[in-house]
Short mmCIF file of C-alpha atoms in Angstrom, two decimals:
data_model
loop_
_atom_site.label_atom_id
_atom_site.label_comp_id
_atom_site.label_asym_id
_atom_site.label_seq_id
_atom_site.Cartn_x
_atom_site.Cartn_y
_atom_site.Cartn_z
CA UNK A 14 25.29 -19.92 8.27
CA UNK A 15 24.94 -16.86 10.65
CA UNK A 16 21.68 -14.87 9.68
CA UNK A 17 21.88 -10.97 9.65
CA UNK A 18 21.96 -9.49 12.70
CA UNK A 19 20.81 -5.96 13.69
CA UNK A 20 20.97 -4.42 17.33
CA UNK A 21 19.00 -3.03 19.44
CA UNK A 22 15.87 -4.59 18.89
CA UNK A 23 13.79 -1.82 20.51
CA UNK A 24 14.48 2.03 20.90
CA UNK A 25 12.04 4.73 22.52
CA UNK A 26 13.14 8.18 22.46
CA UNK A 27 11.33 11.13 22.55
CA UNK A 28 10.79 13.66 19.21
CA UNK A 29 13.52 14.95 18.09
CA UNK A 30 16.18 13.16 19.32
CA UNK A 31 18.39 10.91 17.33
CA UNK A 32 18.68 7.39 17.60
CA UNK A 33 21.32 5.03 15.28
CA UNK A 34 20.49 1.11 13.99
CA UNK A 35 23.34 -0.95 13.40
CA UNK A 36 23.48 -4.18 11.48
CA UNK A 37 26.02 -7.05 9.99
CA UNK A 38 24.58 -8.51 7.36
CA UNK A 39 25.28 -12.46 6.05
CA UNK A 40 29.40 -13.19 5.43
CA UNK A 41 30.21 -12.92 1.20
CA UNK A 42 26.42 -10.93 0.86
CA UNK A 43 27.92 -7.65 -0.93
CA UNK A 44 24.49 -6.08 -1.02
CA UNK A 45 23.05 -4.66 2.17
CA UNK A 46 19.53 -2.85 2.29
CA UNK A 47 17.22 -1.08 5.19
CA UNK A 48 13.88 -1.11 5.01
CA UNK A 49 11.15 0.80 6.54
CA UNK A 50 8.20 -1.27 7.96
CA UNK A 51 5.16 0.63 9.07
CA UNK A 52 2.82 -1.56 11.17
CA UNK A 53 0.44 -3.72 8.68
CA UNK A 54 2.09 -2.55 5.70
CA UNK A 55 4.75 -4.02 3.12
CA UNK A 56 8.91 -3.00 4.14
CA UNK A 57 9.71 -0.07 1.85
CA UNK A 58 13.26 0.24 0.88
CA UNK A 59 15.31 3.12 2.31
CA UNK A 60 18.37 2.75 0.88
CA UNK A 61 20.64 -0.28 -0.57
CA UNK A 62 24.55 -0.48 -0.29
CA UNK A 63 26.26 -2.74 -3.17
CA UNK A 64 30.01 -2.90 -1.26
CA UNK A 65 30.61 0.24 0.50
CA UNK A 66 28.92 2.51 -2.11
CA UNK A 67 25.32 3.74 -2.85
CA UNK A 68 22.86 1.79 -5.19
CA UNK A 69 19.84 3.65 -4.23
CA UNK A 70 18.58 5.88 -1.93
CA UNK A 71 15.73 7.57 -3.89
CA UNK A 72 13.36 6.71 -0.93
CA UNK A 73 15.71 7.72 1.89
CA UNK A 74 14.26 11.05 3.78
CA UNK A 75 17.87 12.68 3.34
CA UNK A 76 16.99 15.23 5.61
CA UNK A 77 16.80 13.40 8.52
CA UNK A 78 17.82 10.07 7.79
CA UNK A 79 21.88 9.19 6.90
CA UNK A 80 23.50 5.49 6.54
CA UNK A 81 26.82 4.55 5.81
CA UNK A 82 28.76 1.21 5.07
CA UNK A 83 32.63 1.95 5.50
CA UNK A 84 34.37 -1.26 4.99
CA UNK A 85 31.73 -3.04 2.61
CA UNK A 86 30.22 -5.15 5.92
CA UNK A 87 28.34 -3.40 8.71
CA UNK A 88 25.73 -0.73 8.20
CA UNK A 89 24.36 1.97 10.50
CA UNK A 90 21.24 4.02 9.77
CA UNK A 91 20.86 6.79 11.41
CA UNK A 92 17.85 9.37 12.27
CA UNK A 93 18.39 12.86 13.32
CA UNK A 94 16.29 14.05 13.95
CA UNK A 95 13.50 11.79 14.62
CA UNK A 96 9.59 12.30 14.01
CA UNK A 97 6.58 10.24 15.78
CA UNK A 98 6.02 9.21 12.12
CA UNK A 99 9.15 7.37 12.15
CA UNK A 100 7.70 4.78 14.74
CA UNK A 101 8.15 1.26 12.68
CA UNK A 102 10.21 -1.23 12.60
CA UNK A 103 13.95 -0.80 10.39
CA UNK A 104 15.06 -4.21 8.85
CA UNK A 105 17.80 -4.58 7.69
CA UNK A 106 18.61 -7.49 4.66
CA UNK A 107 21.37 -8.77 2.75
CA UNK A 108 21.91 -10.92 -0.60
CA UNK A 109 24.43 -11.32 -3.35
CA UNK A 110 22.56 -8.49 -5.26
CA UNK A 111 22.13 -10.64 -8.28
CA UNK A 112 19.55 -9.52 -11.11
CA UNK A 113 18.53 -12.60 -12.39
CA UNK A 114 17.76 -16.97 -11.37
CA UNK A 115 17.09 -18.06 -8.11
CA UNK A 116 19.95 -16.80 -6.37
CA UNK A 117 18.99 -13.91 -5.58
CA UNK A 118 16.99 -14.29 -2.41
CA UNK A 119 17.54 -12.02 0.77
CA UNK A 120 17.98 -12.56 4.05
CA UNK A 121 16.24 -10.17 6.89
CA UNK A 122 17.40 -9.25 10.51
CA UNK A 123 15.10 -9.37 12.89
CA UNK A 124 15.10 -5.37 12.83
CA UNK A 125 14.76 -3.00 15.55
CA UNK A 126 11.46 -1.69 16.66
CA UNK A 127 11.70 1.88 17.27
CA UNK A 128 8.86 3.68 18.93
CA UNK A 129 8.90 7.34 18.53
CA UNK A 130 7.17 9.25 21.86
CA UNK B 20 8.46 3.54 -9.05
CA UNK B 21 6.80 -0.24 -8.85
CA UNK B 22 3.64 -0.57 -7.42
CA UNK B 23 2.69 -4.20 -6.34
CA UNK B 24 -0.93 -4.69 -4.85
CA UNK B 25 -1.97 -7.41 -2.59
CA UNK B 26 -4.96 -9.04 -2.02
CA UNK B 27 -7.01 -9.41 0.00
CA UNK B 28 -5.21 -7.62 2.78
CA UNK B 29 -6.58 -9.89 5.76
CA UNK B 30 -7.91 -13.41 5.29
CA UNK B 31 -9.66 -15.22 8.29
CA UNK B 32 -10.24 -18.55 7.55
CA UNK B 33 -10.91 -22.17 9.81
CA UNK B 34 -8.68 -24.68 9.91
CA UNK B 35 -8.60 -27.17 6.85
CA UNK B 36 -9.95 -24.34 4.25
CA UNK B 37 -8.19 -23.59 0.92
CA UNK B 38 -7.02 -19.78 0.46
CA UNK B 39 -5.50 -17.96 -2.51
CA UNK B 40 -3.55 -14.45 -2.26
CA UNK B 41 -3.26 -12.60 -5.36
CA UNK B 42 -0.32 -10.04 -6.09
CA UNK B 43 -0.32 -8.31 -9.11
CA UNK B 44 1.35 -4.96 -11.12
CA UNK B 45 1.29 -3.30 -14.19
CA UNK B 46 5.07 -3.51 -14.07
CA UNK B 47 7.02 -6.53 -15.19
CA UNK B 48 9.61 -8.06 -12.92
CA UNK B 49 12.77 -10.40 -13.73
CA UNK B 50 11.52 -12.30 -10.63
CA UNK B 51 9.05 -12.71 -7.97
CA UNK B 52 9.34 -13.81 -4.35
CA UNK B 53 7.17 -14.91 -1.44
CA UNK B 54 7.65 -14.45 2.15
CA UNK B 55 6.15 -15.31 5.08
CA UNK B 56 6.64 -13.14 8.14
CA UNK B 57 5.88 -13.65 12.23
CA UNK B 58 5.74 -11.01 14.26
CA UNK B 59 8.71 -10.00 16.00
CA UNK B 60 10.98 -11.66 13.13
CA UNK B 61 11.98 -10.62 9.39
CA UNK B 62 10.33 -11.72 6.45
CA UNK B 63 11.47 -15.13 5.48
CA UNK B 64 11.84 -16.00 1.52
CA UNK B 65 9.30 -18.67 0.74
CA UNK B 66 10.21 -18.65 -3.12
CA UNK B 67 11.24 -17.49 -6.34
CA UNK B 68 10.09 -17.80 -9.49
CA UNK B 69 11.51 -16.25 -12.56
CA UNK B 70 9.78 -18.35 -15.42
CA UNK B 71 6.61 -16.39 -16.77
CA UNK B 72 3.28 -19.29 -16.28
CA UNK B 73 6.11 -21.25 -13.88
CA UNK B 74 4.56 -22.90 -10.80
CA UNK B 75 6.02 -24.18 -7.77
CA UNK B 76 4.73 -26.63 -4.86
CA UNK B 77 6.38 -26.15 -1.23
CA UNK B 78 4.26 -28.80 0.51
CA UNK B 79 0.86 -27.34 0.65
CA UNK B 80 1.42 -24.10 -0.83
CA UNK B 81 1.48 -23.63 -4.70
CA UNK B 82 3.03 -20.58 -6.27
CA UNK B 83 2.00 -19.37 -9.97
CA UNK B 84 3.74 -16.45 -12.06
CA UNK B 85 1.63 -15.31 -14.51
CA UNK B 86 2.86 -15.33 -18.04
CA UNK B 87 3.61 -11.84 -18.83
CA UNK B 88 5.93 -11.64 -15.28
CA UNK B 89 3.37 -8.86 -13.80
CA UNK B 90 1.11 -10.81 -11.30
CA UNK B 91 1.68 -14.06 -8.64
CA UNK B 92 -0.33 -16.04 -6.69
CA UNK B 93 -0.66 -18.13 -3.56
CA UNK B 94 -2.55 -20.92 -2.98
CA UNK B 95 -2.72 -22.96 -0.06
CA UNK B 96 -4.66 -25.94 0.75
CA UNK B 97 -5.54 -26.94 4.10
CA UNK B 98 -4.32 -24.49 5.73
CA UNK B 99 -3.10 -25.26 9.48
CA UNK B 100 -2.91 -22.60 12.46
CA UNK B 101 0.89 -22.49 11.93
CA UNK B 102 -0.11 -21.10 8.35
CA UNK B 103 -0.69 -17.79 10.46
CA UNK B 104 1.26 -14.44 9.44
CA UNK B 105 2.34 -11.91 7.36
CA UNK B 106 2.52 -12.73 3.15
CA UNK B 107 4.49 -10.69 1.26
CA UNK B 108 4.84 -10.35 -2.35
CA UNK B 109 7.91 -8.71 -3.69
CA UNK B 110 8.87 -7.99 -6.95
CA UNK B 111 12.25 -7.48 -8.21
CA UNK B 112 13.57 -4.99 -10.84
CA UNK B 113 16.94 -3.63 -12.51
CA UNK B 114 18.66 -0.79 -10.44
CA UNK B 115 18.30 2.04 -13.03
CA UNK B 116 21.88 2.32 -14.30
CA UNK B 117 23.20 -0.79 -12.76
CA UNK B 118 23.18 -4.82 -12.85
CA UNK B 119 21.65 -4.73 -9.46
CA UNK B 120 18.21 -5.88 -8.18
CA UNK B 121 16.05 -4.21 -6.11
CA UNK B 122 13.32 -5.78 -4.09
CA UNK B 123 9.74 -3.87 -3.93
CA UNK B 124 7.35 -5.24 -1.36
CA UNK B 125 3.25 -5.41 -1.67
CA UNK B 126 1.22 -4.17 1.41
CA UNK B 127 0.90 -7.56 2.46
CA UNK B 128 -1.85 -10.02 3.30
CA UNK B 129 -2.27 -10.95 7.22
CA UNK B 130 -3.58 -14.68 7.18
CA UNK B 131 -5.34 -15.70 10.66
CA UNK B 132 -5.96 -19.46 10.15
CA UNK B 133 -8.80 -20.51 13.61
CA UNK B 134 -8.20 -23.84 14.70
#
């Protein structure tokens, strides 16, 4: 099966600017997540889509950061605007969402490296 | 919020050497995973376990939950240079409200296997 794909795979712009991450995640996956991955350091989760609507975004930095998921398939994350402390690298994943058993593994993107300058 | 910790967080080991990585929480999760991650790429699921005290074998890697679903382990034996990269431990837990999981990631442990 086709993995998840995300696009670009690197960004530089300069402070304050605004930059947007696109991804399609894996065909049937109805859950969709971003993560934030700092260099050396564990993904932290930014937000996660179940469909088209909002799970959780308790860790998303609201003020700055926005992502949306019209049609229940592709994602973009957006960050406006952005922050040298945003410099990392945005991954995005999908899985069927499940709670419980085995099935519940996700699949990551390669995700987009964005350097902040 | 779920705090998984990692251990150690770098390894540097020969070729042919046993290593263990221990991840463990005062939280308790409905399931654990493992993934290994290159750098460039996304993390790739290594396993799941759900059973508390289950343990898995994927060639030469063993994975443990502990009983009580709070804490995992790692093992490998002889490890090879393509053992190198990124281990993650990653916990998963109920959506408050919902039916969904949610995946929460340790700090990770960067393995550098020397031939």
């Amino acid at each position: 099966e086709a993995g998840v794909a995300q696009s670009p795979r690197y960004k530089i712009i300069e402070k304050r600017q605004s930059v947007a991450f696109w991804c399609n995640p894996i065909s049937g996956h109805a859950t969709l997540y971003w993560y934030q991955q700092i260099l050396g350091q564990g993904p932290k989760l930014l937000i996660q889509f179940q469909n088209n609507g909002v799970v959780d975004d308790s860790q998303l930095p609201k003020d700055r950061f926005s992502a949306e998921r019209l049609k229940g398939v592709d994602s973009t994350l957006k960050i406006q605007p952005a922050k040298l402390e945003d410099s990392a690298v945005y991954l995005c994943a999908s899985s069927l969402g499940r709670l419980q058993g085995q099935s519940n593994g996700y699949t990551f993107g390669s995700g987009t490296r964005l350097t902040v300058v | 919020t779920q705090l998984l910790e990692q251990s150690p967080q770098f390894l540097s080991i020969q070729e042919g050497e046993n290593l263990t990585v221990y991840c463990n929480s005062s939280s308790v999760f409905s399931s654990l995973q493992w993934y290994r991650q290159e750098p460039g790429e996304g993390p790739v699921l290594l396993v799941t376990v759900v059973t508390g005290g289950e343990v898995k074998k994927l060639k030469r890697l063993t994975f443990q939950f502990g009983d009580a679903r709070k804490d995992s382990s790692l093992h490998i034996t002889a490890a090879q240079t393509g053992d190198t990269g990124l281990y993650l431990c990653a916990g998963v837990v109920a959506v408050r409200g919902t039916s969904y999981g949610k995946l929460t990631f340790g700090q990770g442990t960067i393995l550098t296997v020397h031939p």
